[in-house]
Amino acid sequence: MVLRHPTLLGIVVLLLGLTGCREVSQPALDASGPLFPIEQEGEWGYMTREGTPAIPPQFDRAYRFVDNRALVRQNGQYGFINTNGTAVIPPSYAAAGPFSEGLAPVRPDSLWGFIDRDGDVVIPPQFATAGTFRDGLARVTLQNGEMGYITLNGTPVRAPSEW
């Protein structure tokens, strides 16, 4: 069979190439970070911008660095490491989010609160959901399902009457 149209050949080659690709759920590399998460054989670690191994794969999941802290999941628990790979906040949370404006949302059990970069509780767990801070506010959901915002020190803004 002779293909007379070069574009048809290109489409066939493209389709064959795409069938071998797999989607990776890890966010794209952020060029502003010092290290980048990589996955090898089901475990996550970190590499430098140049592709040199930096922190060996040892985590269930690894996320990008923010404020020189990276959220990691190890043995089903979430914690934070520094750029040396040292656990500065050991994995002990059922769920967590990345640092933003110096605080990270964490869920030790059923409720969310916020910790600082040293792991100290700044806003005690009291929310059904909690987002990351942006421009000094984080969106939260109360246990009764009402949504609102809090400031970096936990003060409610546009608060429901129950606060």
PDB file of C-alpha atoms in Angstrom:
ATOM      1  CA  MET A   1       0.000   0.000   0.000  1.00  0.00           C
ATOM      2  CA  VAL A   2       1.389   3.378  -0.972  1.00  0.00           C
ATOM      3  CA  LEU A   3       0.289   6.445   0.979  1.00  0.00           C
ATOM      4  CA  ARG A   4      -0.123   9.329  -1.409  1.00  0.00           C
ATOM      5  CA  HIS A   5      -0.784  11.993   1.205  1.00  0.00           C
ATOM      6  CA  PRO A   6       2.077  12.860   3.574  1.00  0.00           C
ATOM      7  CA  THR A   7      -0.429  14.263   6.085  1.00  0.00           C
ATOM      8  CA  LEU A   8      -2.117  10.878   6.402  1.00  0.00           C
ATOM      9  CA  LEU A   9       1.228   9.273   7.211  1.00  0.00           C
ATOM     10  CA  GLY A  10       1.832  11.956   9.843  1.00  0.00           C
ATOM     11  CA  ILE A  11      -1.552  11.314  11.455  1.00  0.00           C
ATOM     12  CA  VAL A  12      -0.889   7.562  11.598  1.00  0.00           C
ATOM     13  CA  VAL A  13       2.541   8.117  13.198  1.00  0.00           C
ATOM     14  CA  LEU A  14       1.041  10.587  15.696  1.00  0.00           C
ATOM     15  CA  LEU A  15      -1.743   8.184  16.678  1.00  0.00           C
ATOM     16  CA  LEU A  16       0.708   5.324  17.149  1.00  0.00           C
ATOM     17  CA  GLY A  17       2.907   7.524  19.318  1.00  0.00           C
ATOM     18  CA  LEU A  18       0.018   8.668  21.502  1.00  0.00           C
ATOM     19  CA  THR A  19      -1.141   5.156  22.297  1.00  0.00           C
ATOM     20  CA  GLY A  20       2.029   4.548  24.313  1.00  0.00           C
ATOM     21  CA  CYS A  21       1.667   7.678  26.464  1.00  0.00           C
ATOM     22  CA  ARG A  22       0.277   7.603  29.980  1.00  0.00           C
ATOM     23  CA  GLU A  23      -1.125  10.451  31.959  1.00  0.00           C
ATOM     24  CA  VAL A  24       0.719  11.366  35.143  1.00  0.00           C
ATOM     25  CA  SER A  25      -1.371  12.887  37.895  1.00  0.00           C
ATOM     26  CA  GLN A  26       1.573  14.775  39.397  1.00  0.00           C
ATOM     27  CA  PRO A  27       1.450  18.508  38.608  1.00  0.00           C
ATOM     28  CA  ALA A  28       3.843  19.836  35.984  1.00  0.00           C
ATOM     29  CA  LEU A  29       7.278  20.859  37.202  1.00  0.00           C
ATOM     30  CA  ASP A  30       7.401  24.340  38.648  1.00  0.00           C
ATOM     31  CA  ALA A  31      10.596  26.066  37.563  1.00  0.00           C
ATOM     32  CA  SER A  32      10.578  28.215  40.730  1.00  0.00           C
ATOM     33  CA  GLY A  33      11.145  25.268  43.087  1.00  0.00           C
ATOM     34  CA  PRO A  34      14.534  23.991  44.285  1.00  0.00           C
ATOM     35  CA  LEU A  35      13.702  20.286  43.784  1.00  0.00           C
ATOM     36  CA  PHE A  36      11.147  18.470  41.691  1.00  0.00           C
ATOM     37  CA  PRO A  37       9.065  15.382  42.538  1.00  0.00           C
ATOM     38  CA  ILE A  38       9.767  12.253  40.521  1.00  0.00           C
ATOM     39  CA  GLU A  39       8.192   8.800  40.569  1.00  0.00           C
ATOM     40  CA  GLN A  40      10.160   5.597  40.102  1.00  0.00           C
ATOM     41  CA  GLU A  41       8.627   2.149  40.431  1.00  0.00           C
ATOM     42  CA  GLY A  42       5.728   3.412  42.533  1.00  0.00           C
ATOM     43  CA  GLU A  43       7.772   5.484  44.980  1.00  0.00           C
ATOM     44  CA  TRP A  44       8.341   9.222  44.942  1.00  0.00           C
ATOM     45  CA  GLY A  45      11.526  11.213  45.512  1.00  0.00           C
ATOM     46  CA  TYR A  46      13.088  14.427  44.211  1.00  0.00           C
ATOM     47  CA  MET A  47      15.584  15.563  41.577  1.00  0.00           C
ATOM     48  CA  THR A  48      17.375  18.838  40.911  1.00  0.00           C
ATOM     49  CA  ARG A  49      16.541  21.150  38.038  1.00  0.00           C
ATOM     50  CA  GLU A  50      19.349  19.470  36.079  1.00  0.00           C
ATOM     51  CA  GLY A  51      17.889  15.993  36.623  1.00  0.00           C
ATOM     52  CA  THR A  52      20.347  14.851  39.297  1.00  0.00           C
ATOM     53  CA  PRO A  53      18.834  12.646  42.021  1.00  0.00           C
ATOM     54  CA  ALA A  54      18.483  14.656  45.254  1.00  0.00           C
ATOM     55  CA  ILE A  55      16.173  12.722  47.616  1.00  0.00           C
ATOM     56  CA  PRO A  56      15.818   8.990  46.901  1.00  0.00           C
ATOM     57  CA  PRO A  57      12.344   7.639  46.117  1.00  0.00           C
ATOM     58  CA  GLN A  58      10.833   6.601  49.465  1.00  0.00           C
ATOM     59  CA  PHE A  59       7.419   8.261  49.655  1.00  0.00           C
ATOM     60  CA  ASP A  60       3.933   7.065  48.689  1.00  0.00           C
ATOM     61  CA  ARG A  61       3.488  10.502  47.141  1.00  0.00           C
ATOM     62  CA  ALA A  62       5.555  13.688  46.935  1.00  0.00           C
ATOM     63  CA  TYR A  63       4.468  17.215  46.078  1.00  0.00           C
ATOM     64  CA  ARG A  64       6.305  20.355  45.030  1.00  0.00           C
ATOM     65  CA  PHE A  65       8.250  22.503  47.469  1.00  0.00           C
ATOM     66  CA  VAL A  66       6.632  25.671  48.794  1.00  0.00           C
ATOM     67  CA  ASP A  67       8.522  27.835  51.304  1.00  0.00           C
ATOM     68  CA  ASN A  68      11.267  25.152  51.387  1.00  0.00           C
ATOM     69  CA  ARG A  69       8.783  22.563  52.663  1.00  0.00           C
ATOM     70  CA  ALA A  70       7.295  19.748  50.598  1.00  0.00           C
ATOM     71  CA  LEU A  71       4.186  17.816  51.484  1.00  0.00           C
ATOM     72  CA  VAL A  72       4.803  14.057  51.372  1.00  0.00           C
ATOM     73  CA  ARG A  73       2.733  10.970  52.108  1.00  0.00           C
ATOM     74  CA  GLN A  74       4.485   8.047  53.726  1.00  0.00           C
ATOM     75  CA  ASN A  75       2.753   4.917  55.014  1.00  0.00           C
ATOM     76  CA  GLY A  76      -0.597   6.603  54.384  1.00  0.00           C
ATOM     77  CA  GLN A  77       0.170   9.641  56.593  1.00  0.00           C
ATOM     78  CA  TYR A  78       1.058  13.199  55.517  1.00  0.00           C
ATOM     79  CA  GLY A  79       3.966  15.306  56.719  1.00  0.00           C
ATOM     80  CA  PHE A  80       6.551  17.787  55.441  1.00  0.00           C
ATOM     81  CA  ILE A  81      10.221  17.510  54.512  1.00  0.00           C
ATOM     82  CA  ASN A  82      12.924  20.105  53.901  1.00  0.00           C
ATOM     83  CA  THR A  83      15.191  20.230  50.846  1.00  0.00           C
ATOM     84  CA  ASN A  84      17.612  17.789  52.548  1.00  0.00           C
ATOM     85  CA  GLY A  85      14.854  15.181  52.751  1.00  0.00           C
ATOM     86  CA  THR A  86      14.596  15.474  56.538  1.00  0.00           C
ATOM     87  CA  ALA A  87      11.112  15.201  57.999  1.00  0.00           C
ATOM     88  CA  VAL A  88      10.640  18.599  59.664  1.00  0.00           C
ATOM     89  CA  ILE A  89       7.000  17.717  60.374  1.00  0.00           C
ATOM     90  CA  PRO A  90       6.836  13.910  60.544  1.00  0.00           C
ATOM     91  CA  PRO A  91       4.055  12.164  58.628  1.00  0.00           C
ATOM     92  CA  SER A  92       1.274  11.990  61.221  1.00  0.00           C
ATOM     93  CA  TYR A  93      -1.732  13.615  59.526  1.00  0.00           C
ATOM     94  CA  ALA A  94      -4.670  11.854  57.876  1.00  0.00           C
ATOM     95  CA  ALA A  95      -4.667  14.628  55.239  1.00  0.00           C
ATOM     96  CA  ALA A  96      -2.828  17.883  54.563  1.00  0.00           C
ATOM     97  CA  GLY A  97      -2.357  20.597  51.989  1.00  0.00           C
ATOM     98  CA  PRO A  98       0.704  22.591  50.907  1.00  0.00           C
ATOM     99  CA  PHE A  99       2.045  25.625  52.707  1.00  0.00           C
ATOM    100  CA  SER A 100       0.752  28.983  51.582  1.00  0.00           C
ATOM    101  CA  GLU A 101       1.536  32.276  53.263  1.00  0.00           C
ATOM    102  CA  GLY A 102       3.358  30.401  56.039  1.00  0.00           C
ATOM    103  CA  LEU A 103       0.518  28.043  56.998  1.00  0.00           C
ATOM    104  CA  ALA A 104      -0.611  24.606  55.848  1.00  0.00           C
ATOM    105  CA  PRO A 105      -4.038  23.025  56.310  1.00  0.00           C
ATOM    106  CA  VAL A 106      -3.860  19.708  58.182  1.00  0.00           C
ATOM    107  CA  ARG A 107      -6.411  17.144  59.279  1.00  0.00           C
ATOM    108  CA  PRO A 108      -5.212  15.035  62.216  1.00  0.00           C
ATOM    109  CA  ASP A 109      -8.544  13.189  62.476  1.00  0.00           C
ATOM    110  CA  SER A 110     -11.921  14.401  61.262  1.00  0.00           C
ATOM    111  CA  LEU A 111     -11.451  18.198  61.417  1.00  0.00           C
ATOM    112  CA  TRP A 112      -9.074  20.599  59.660  1.00  0.00           C
ATOM    113  CA  GLY A 113      -6.825  23.229  61.232  1.00  0.00           C
ATOM    114  CA  PHE A 114      -3.595  25.010  60.273  1.00  0.00           C
ATOM    115  CA  ILE A 115       0.062  24.617  61.286  1.00  0.00           C
ATOM    116  CA  ASP A 116       3.114  26.809  60.762  1.00  0.00           C
ATOM    117  CA  ARG A 117       6.425  25.786  59.149  1.00  0.00           C
ATOM    118  CA  ASP A 118       7.640  24.317  62.455  1.00  0.00           C
ATOM    119  CA  GLY A 119       4.542  22.149  62.881  1.00  0.00           C
ATOM    120  CA  ASP A 120       3.025  24.277  65.641  1.00  0.00           C
ATOM    121  CA  VAL A 121      -0.775  24.547  65.585  1.00  0.00           C
ATOM    122  CA  VAL A 122      -1.767  28.128  64.726  1.00  0.00           C
ATOM    123  CA  ILE A 123      -5.477  27.547  64.083  1.00  0.00           C
ATOM    124  CA  PRO A 124      -6.844  24.485  65.924  1.00  0.00           C
ATOM    125  CA  PRO A 125      -8.751  21.788  63.996  1.00  0.00           C
ATOM    126  CA  GLN A 126     -12.391  22.899  63.854  1.00  0.00           C
ATOM    127  CA  PHE A 127     -13.388  22.924  60.185  1.00  0.00           C
ATOM    128  CA  ALA A 128     -15.052  20.296  57.985  1.00  0.00           C
ATOM    129  CA  THR A 129     -12.887  21.515  55.070  1.00  0.00           C
ATOM    130  CA  ALA A 130     -10.031  23.997  54.737  1.00  0.00           C
ATOM    131  CA  GLY A 131      -8.286  25.472  51.720  1.00  0.00           C
ATOM    132  CA  THR A 132      -4.911  27.136  51.368  1.00  0.00           C
ATOM    133  CA  PHE A 133      -4.408  30.808  52.088  1.00  0.00           C
ATOM    134  CA  ARG A 134      -4.428  33.355  49.300  1.00  0.00           C
ATOM    135  CA  ASP A 135      -4.162  37.074  49.908  1.00  0.00           C
ATOM    136  CA  GLY A 136      -4.481  36.468  53.648  1.00  0.00           C
ATOM    137  CA  LEU A 137      -7.722  34.458  53.497  1.00  0.00           C
ATOM    138  CA  ALA A 138      -8.536  30.744  53.428  1.00  0.00           C
ATOM    139  CA  ARG A 139     -11.915  29.260  52.573  1.00  0.00           C
ATOM    140  CA  VAL A 140     -13.275  26.923  55.226  1.00  0.00           C
ATOM    141  CA  THR A 141     -16.448  24.955  55.830  1.00  0.00           C
ATOM    142  CA  LEU A 142     -17.943  24.746  59.296  1.00  0.00           C
ATOM    143  CA  GLN A 143     -19.130  21.438  60.692  1.00  0.00           C
ATOM    144  CA  ASN A 144     -22.733  22.473  59.942  1.00  0.00           C
ATOM    145  CA  GLY A 145     -21.869  22.852  56.243  1.00  0.00           C
ATOM    146  CA  GLU A 146     -21.766  26.649  56.092  1.00  0.00           C
ATOM    147  CA  MET A 147     -18.834  28.160  54.209  1.00  0.00           C
ATOM    148  CA  GLY A 148     -16.790  31.174  55.162  1.00  0.00           C
ATOM    149  CA  TYR A 149     -13.282  32.593  55.233  1.00  0.00           C
ATOM    150  CA  ILE A 150     -10.679  33.018  57.929  1.00  0.00           C
ATOM    151  CA  THR A 151      -7.634  35.257  58.213  1.00  0.00           C
ATOM    152  CA  LEU A 152      -4.099  34.057  58.933  1.00  0.00           C
ATOM    153  CA  ASN A 153      -4.777  34.278  62.672  1.00  0.00           C
ATOM    154  CA  GLY A 154      -8.097  32.404  62.435  1.00  0.00           C
ATOM    155  CA  THR A 155     -10.442  35.375  62.614  1.00  0.00           C
ATOM    156  CA  PRO A 156     -13.656  34.733  60.650  1.00  0.00           C
ATOM    157  CA  VAL A 157     -14.472  37.020  57.722  1.00  0.00           C
ATOM    158  CA  ARG A 158     -17.997  37.123  56.212  1.00  0.00           C
ATOM    159  CA  ALA A 159     -18.757  34.774  59.050  1.00  0.00           C
ATOM    160  CA  PRO A 160     -21.953  32.785  59.515  1.00  0.00           C
ATOM    161  CA  SER A 161     -23.926  33.772  62.612  1.00  0.00           C
ATOM    162  CA  GLU A 162     -22.782  30.612  64.438  1.00  0.00           C
ATOM    163  CA  TRP A 163     -19.224  31.946  64.719  1.00  0.00           C
TER     164      TRP A 163
END
